[in-house]
Amino acid sequence: GDSVTQMEGPVTLSEEAFLTINCTYTATGYPSLFWYVQYPGEGLQLLLKATKADDKGSNKGFEATYRKETTSFHLEKGSVQVSDSAVYFCALRATSGTYKYIFGTGTRLKVLA
Amino acid sequence: KAGVTQTPRYLIKTRGQQVTLSCSPISGHRSVSWYQQTPGQGLQFLFEYFSETQRNKGNFPGRFSGRQFSNSRSEMNVSTLELGDSALYLCASSLDRLAGGVETQYFGPGTRLLVL
């Protein structure tokens, strides 16, 4: 079945460091891909999305490119801030069949001043 | 436009009791999904409702049930609560399923349930 695999955390970085959070997926067809962020005590917020191969989603300095050949959707940010500390979830939505959302296990990011 | 709202935000129950959680989707959204989030299991899909019908279901026991009303508001019910049901319950809404469209889910803040 469809699945999403994220790198395990926690990831600890200093402010202004470069961030990469790896995400790979297994799915039939061409799923839509998402990154969500969850701040402490809150629900998930959509960070960015991509709907087809080679699409690049971007928001608030974060970027991710839909790579069909490597079935990946890695999240990157050039310079992280303390306020980026949160849990990041990679997700896919199948575009056929059950159309279910499948979420990764989440990666906790901690940014130190 | 108001976001997804969930009530109550916090709840304490004892084993054996039942609980009902409520979710009001974003105006115009007709699909509502429920998830259970725990530190050990992460985010697990419970079920999805669309136009008052259950469209998808996750792998949870029959103690977990839900429904959707004609105004798209949804409730989920857990009967005979167990300690392991302690979790953050998240509701998410999205627009109608359109052929070739992308239905982005928008999440509410969650209801934190503690079972003692």
Short mmCIF file of C-alpha atoms in Angstrom, two decimals:
data_model
loop_
_atom_site.label_atom_id
_atom_site.label_comp_id
_atom_site.label_asym_id
_atom_site.label_seq_id
_atom_site.Cartn_x
_atom_site.Cartn_y
_atom_site.Cartn_z
CA GLY A 1 0.00 0.00 0.00
CA ASP A 2 0.89 3.66 -0.09
CA SER A 3 3.39 4.89 2.49
CA VAL A 4 5.53 7.85 3.50
CA THR A 5 8.94 7.57 5.16
CA GLN A 6 10.54 10.51 6.92
CA MET A 7 13.94 10.86 8.50
CA GLU A 8 13.83 10.36 12.21
CA GLY A 9 14.38 13.24 14.53
CA PRO A 10 14.98 15.14 16.49
CA VAL A 11 16.99 17.42 14.27
CA THR A 12 18.88 20.10 16.20
CA LEU A 13 20.36 23.05 14.33
CA SER A 14 21.81 26.43 15.15
CA GLU A 15 20.04 29.52 13.94
CA GLU A 16 20.83 30.37 10.29
CA ALA A 17 21.87 26.80 9.50
CA PHE A 18 20.67 24.97 6.39
CA LEU A 19 17.82 22.53 6.88
CA THR A 20 16.99 19.34 5.01
CA ILE A 21 14.32 16.90 6.14
CA ASN A 22 14.15 13.83 3.92
CA CYS A 23 10.87 12.35 2.78
CA THR A 24 10.33 9.45 0.39
CA TYR A 25 7.09 7.84 -0.64
CA THR A 26 5.62 4.71 -2.14
CA ALA A 27 2.43 5.08 -4.13
CA THR A 28 0.76 3.94 -7.29
CA GLY A 29 0.06 6.58 -9.85
CA TYR A 30 0.82 10.24 -9.24
CA PRO A 31 -0.04 11.32 -5.70
CA SER A 32 -0.13 14.89 -4.49
CA LEU A 33 2.54 15.65 -1.89
CA PHE A 34 2.40 17.93 1.14
CA TRP A 35 4.43 19.22 4.03
CA TYR A 36 2.58 20.17 7.20
CA VAL A 37 4.01 21.81 10.33
CA GLN A 38 2.77 21.43 13.88
CA TYR A 39 3.75 23.93 16.54
CA PRO A 40 3.47 22.96 20.21
CA GLY A 41 -0.12 22.63 21.38
CA GLU A 42 -1.59 23.26 17.95
CA GLY A 43 -3.00 21.33 15.01
CA LEU A 44 -1.25 20.81 11.70
CA GLN A 45 -0.80 23.71 9.31
CA LEU A 46 -0.21 23.29 5.60
CA LEU A 47 3.30 24.48 4.77
CA LEU A 48 3.54 23.69 1.05
CA LYS A 49 2.36 21.25 -1.58
CA ALA A 50 3.13 19.93 -5.05
CA THR A 51 0.79 18.11 -7.37
CA LYS A 52 2.96 16.76 -10.19
CA ALA A 53 6.49 15.73 -11.01
CA ASP A 54 9.10 18.52 -10.92
CA ASP A 55 6.69 20.91 -9.21
CA LYS A 56 8.33 22.98 -6.50
CA GLY A 57 6.26 24.01 -3.50
CA SER A 58 7.46 26.95 -1.45
CA ASN A 59 6.32 29.00 1.52
CA LYS A 60 7.99 31.06 4.28
CA GLY A 61 11.44 30.22 2.92
CA PHE A 62 10.78 26.49 2.84
CA GLU A 63 10.94 24.58 -0.43
CA ALA A 64 10.36 21.03 -1.63
CA THR A 65 10.53 19.56 -5.13
CA TYR A 66 8.41 16.62 -6.30
CA ARG A 67 10.94 14.11 -7.64
CA LYS A 68 9.18 11.27 -9.39
CA GLU A 69 12.37 9.44 -10.37
CA THR A 70 13.53 9.17 -6.75
CA THR A 71 10.02 9.22 -5.20
CA SER A 72 11.14 11.98 -2.87
CA PHE A 73 9.86 15.30 -1.56
CA HIS A 74 12.63 16.61 0.68
CA LEU A 75 11.99 19.78 2.68
CA GLU A 76 14.70 22.47 2.64
CA LYS A 77 15.28 25.91 4.10
CA GLY A 78 18.38 27.97 3.61
CA SER A 79 18.49 29.67 7.00
CA VAL A 80 16.39 28.43 9.90
CA GLN A 81 15.14 30.56 12.77
CA VAL A 82 14.29 29.69 16.35
CA SER A 83 10.64 30.20 15.43
CA ASP A 84 10.89 27.27 12.96
CA SER A 85 11.14 24.84 15.87
CA ALA A 86 8.21 22.47 15.37
CA VAL A 87 7.29 19.02 14.10
CA TYR A 88 7.20 18.61 10.33
CA PHE A 89 5.01 16.01 8.59
CA CYS A 90 5.33 14.80 5.04
CA ALA A 91 2.10 13.49 3.51
CA LEU A 92 0.70 12.20 0.26
CA ARG A 93 -2.79 12.06 -1.12
CA ALA A 94 -3.54 9.37 -3.63
CA THR A 95 -5.32 10.68 -6.70
CA SER A 96 -7.19 7.48 -7.35
CA GLY A 97 -8.71 4.64 -5.38
CA THR A 98 -9.46 5.61 -1.80
CA TYR A 99 -7.92 9.10 -2.06
CA LYS A 100 -6.66 8.67 1.48
CA TYR A 101 -4.10 10.93 3.05
CA ILE A 102 -1.01 9.10 4.29
CA PHE A 103 1.23 10.88 6.80
CA GLY A 104 4.82 10.26 7.77
CA THR A 105 5.75 9.89 11.42
CA GLY A 106 6.90 13.48 11.74
CA THR A 107 10.34 15.01 12.30
CA ARG A 108 10.93 17.25 15.27
CA LEU A 109 13.13 20.26 14.54
CA LYS A 110 14.78 22.25 17.31
CA VAL A 111 16.61 25.44 16.41
CA LEU A 112 19.00 26.91 18.96
CA ALA A 113 19.77 30.61 19.21
CA LYS B 1 -12.95 32.86 6.47
CA ALA B 2 -13.02 31.02 9.79
CA GLY B 3 -10.84 27.95 10.13
CA VAL B 4 -11.73 24.50 11.34
CA THR B 5 -13.01 24.56 14.90
CA GLN B 6 -13.08 21.71 17.36
CA THR B 7 -14.85 21.44 20.69
CA PRO B 8 -14.05 20.87 23.40
CA ARG B 9 -10.32 21.60 23.37
CA TYR B 10 -9.58 19.55 26.44
CA LEU B 11 -11.41 16.66 28.02
CA ILE B 12 -10.81 14.33 30.95
CA LYS B 13 -12.75 11.09 31.18
CA THR B 14 -12.47 7.85 33.09
CA ARG B 15 -12.22 4.33 31.73
CA GLY B 16 -15.49 2.89 30.54
CA GLN B 17 -17.10 6.24 29.82
CA GLN B 18 -17.95 7.48 26.37
CA VAL B 19 -17.07 10.76 24.72
CA THR B 20 -18.29 12.84 21.79
CA LEU B 21 -16.05 15.31 19.98
CA SER B 22 -17.28 17.94 17.57
CA CYS B 23 -15.77 19.48 14.46
CA SER B 24 -17.00 22.39 12.37
CA PRO B 25 -15.30 22.55 8.97
CA ILE B 26 -14.36 25.60 6.98
CA SER B 27 -17.42 27.06 5.29
CA GLY B 28 -18.01 25.31 1.97
CA HIS B 29 -15.91 22.28 2.82
CA ARG B 30 -17.88 19.06 2.60
CA SER B 31 -15.21 16.52 3.48
CA VAL B 32 -14.21 15.98 7.10
CA SER B 33 -11.52 13.58 8.27
CA TRP B 34 -10.54 12.55 11.78
CA TYR B 35 -7.11 11.54 13.03
CA GLN B 36 -5.71 10.29 16.30
CA GLN B 37 -2.27 11.55 17.28
CA THR B 38 -0.21 9.92 20.00
CA PRO B 39 3.51 10.09 20.78
CA GLY B 40 3.94 6.38 20.14
CA GLN B 41 1.83 5.87 17.01
CA GLY B 42 2.04 9.26 15.37
CA LEU B 43 -0.85 10.45 13.23
CA GLN B 44 -3.36 7.73 12.47
CA PHE B 45 -6.36 8.07 10.19
CA LEU B 46 -9.72 7.27 11.77
CA PHE B 47 -12.32 8.01 9.10
CA GLU B 48 -13.49 10.46 6.49
CA TYR B 49 -16.99 11.73 5.85
CA PHE B 50 -18.33 13.38 2.73
CA SER B 51 -21.91 14.53 2.28
CA GLU B 52 -23.02 12.67 5.41
CA THR B 53 -21.53 9.36 4.22
CA GLN B 54 -18.44 7.62 5.52
CA ARG B 55 -16.08 7.47 2.57
CA ASN B 56 -12.94 5.99 4.12
CA LYS B 57 -12.15 4.20 7.33
CA GLY B 58 -8.92 3.46 9.16
CA ASN B 59 -8.02 0.44 11.27
CA PHE B 60 -9.70 1.28 14.54
CA PRO B 61 -12.10 -0.84 16.59
CA GLY B 62 -15.84 -0.35 16.38
CA ARG B 63 -15.76 1.69 19.60
CA PHE B 64 -14.75 4.58 17.38
CA SER B 65 -17.57 5.94 15.30
CA GLY B 66 -18.52 9.16 13.61
CA ARG B 67 -21.16 10.95 11.68
CA GLN B 68 -21.63 14.03 9.57
CA PHE B 69 -24.62 16.32 9.50
CA SER B 70 -26.22 18.07 6.56
CA ASN B 71 -24.32 21.28 7.37
CA SER B 72 -21.05 19.28 7.13
CA ARG B 73 -20.36 19.48 10.86
CA SER B 74 -19.05 16.20 12.15
CA GLU B 75 -18.90 14.36 15.42
CA MET B 76 -16.86 11.40 16.51
CA ASN B 77 -17.76 9.15 19.39
CA VAL B 78 -15.62 6.80 21.41
CA SER B 79 -17.45 4.36 23.62
CA THR B 80 -16.08 2.33 26.53
CA LEU B 81 -12.96 4.44 26.82
CA GLU B 82 -9.62 2.80 27.46
CA LEU B 83 -6.43 4.33 28.83
CA GLY B 84 -4.86 3.95 25.40
CA ASP B 85 -7.46 6.28 23.90
CA SER B 86 -5.68 9.23 25.49
CA ALA B 87 -4.57 11.29 22.53
CA LEU B 88 -4.94 14.45 20.53
CA TYR B 89 -7.86 14.05 18.13
CA LEU B 90 -7.55 16.16 15.03
CA CYS B 91 -10.21 17.04 12.54
CA ALA B 92 -9.44 18.23 9.02
CA SER B 93 -11.71 19.57 6.30
CA SER B 94 -11.34 19.92 2.55
CA LEU B 95 -13.34 20.93 -0.49
CA ASP B 96 -15.32 18.53 -2.66
CA ARG B 97 -13.42 15.90 -4.53
CA LEU B 98 -13.06 17.19 -8.06
CA ALA B 99 -11.69 15.14 -10.89
CA GLY B 100 -8.04 16.03 -11.21
CA GLY B 101 -8.23 18.49 -8.34
CA VAL B 102 -6.11 18.57 -5.21
CA GLU B 103 -7.99 18.53 -1.97
CA THR B 104 -5.79 20.21 0.58
CA GLN B 105 -6.74 19.33 4.13
CA TYR B 106 -6.98 22.09 6.71
CA PHE B 107 -6.66 21.04 10.31
CA GLY B 108 -8.34 22.23 13.47
CA PRO B 109 -6.45 22.75 16.74
CA GLY B 110 -7.50 19.35 18.08
CA THR B 111 -9.20 18.00 21.16
CA ARG B 112 -6.86 16.64 23.79
CA LEU B 113 -8.49 13.67 25.53
CA LEU B 114 -7.11 12.25 28.73
CA VAL B 115 -8.53 8.96 29.98
CA LEU B 116 -7.89 8.16 33.64
#
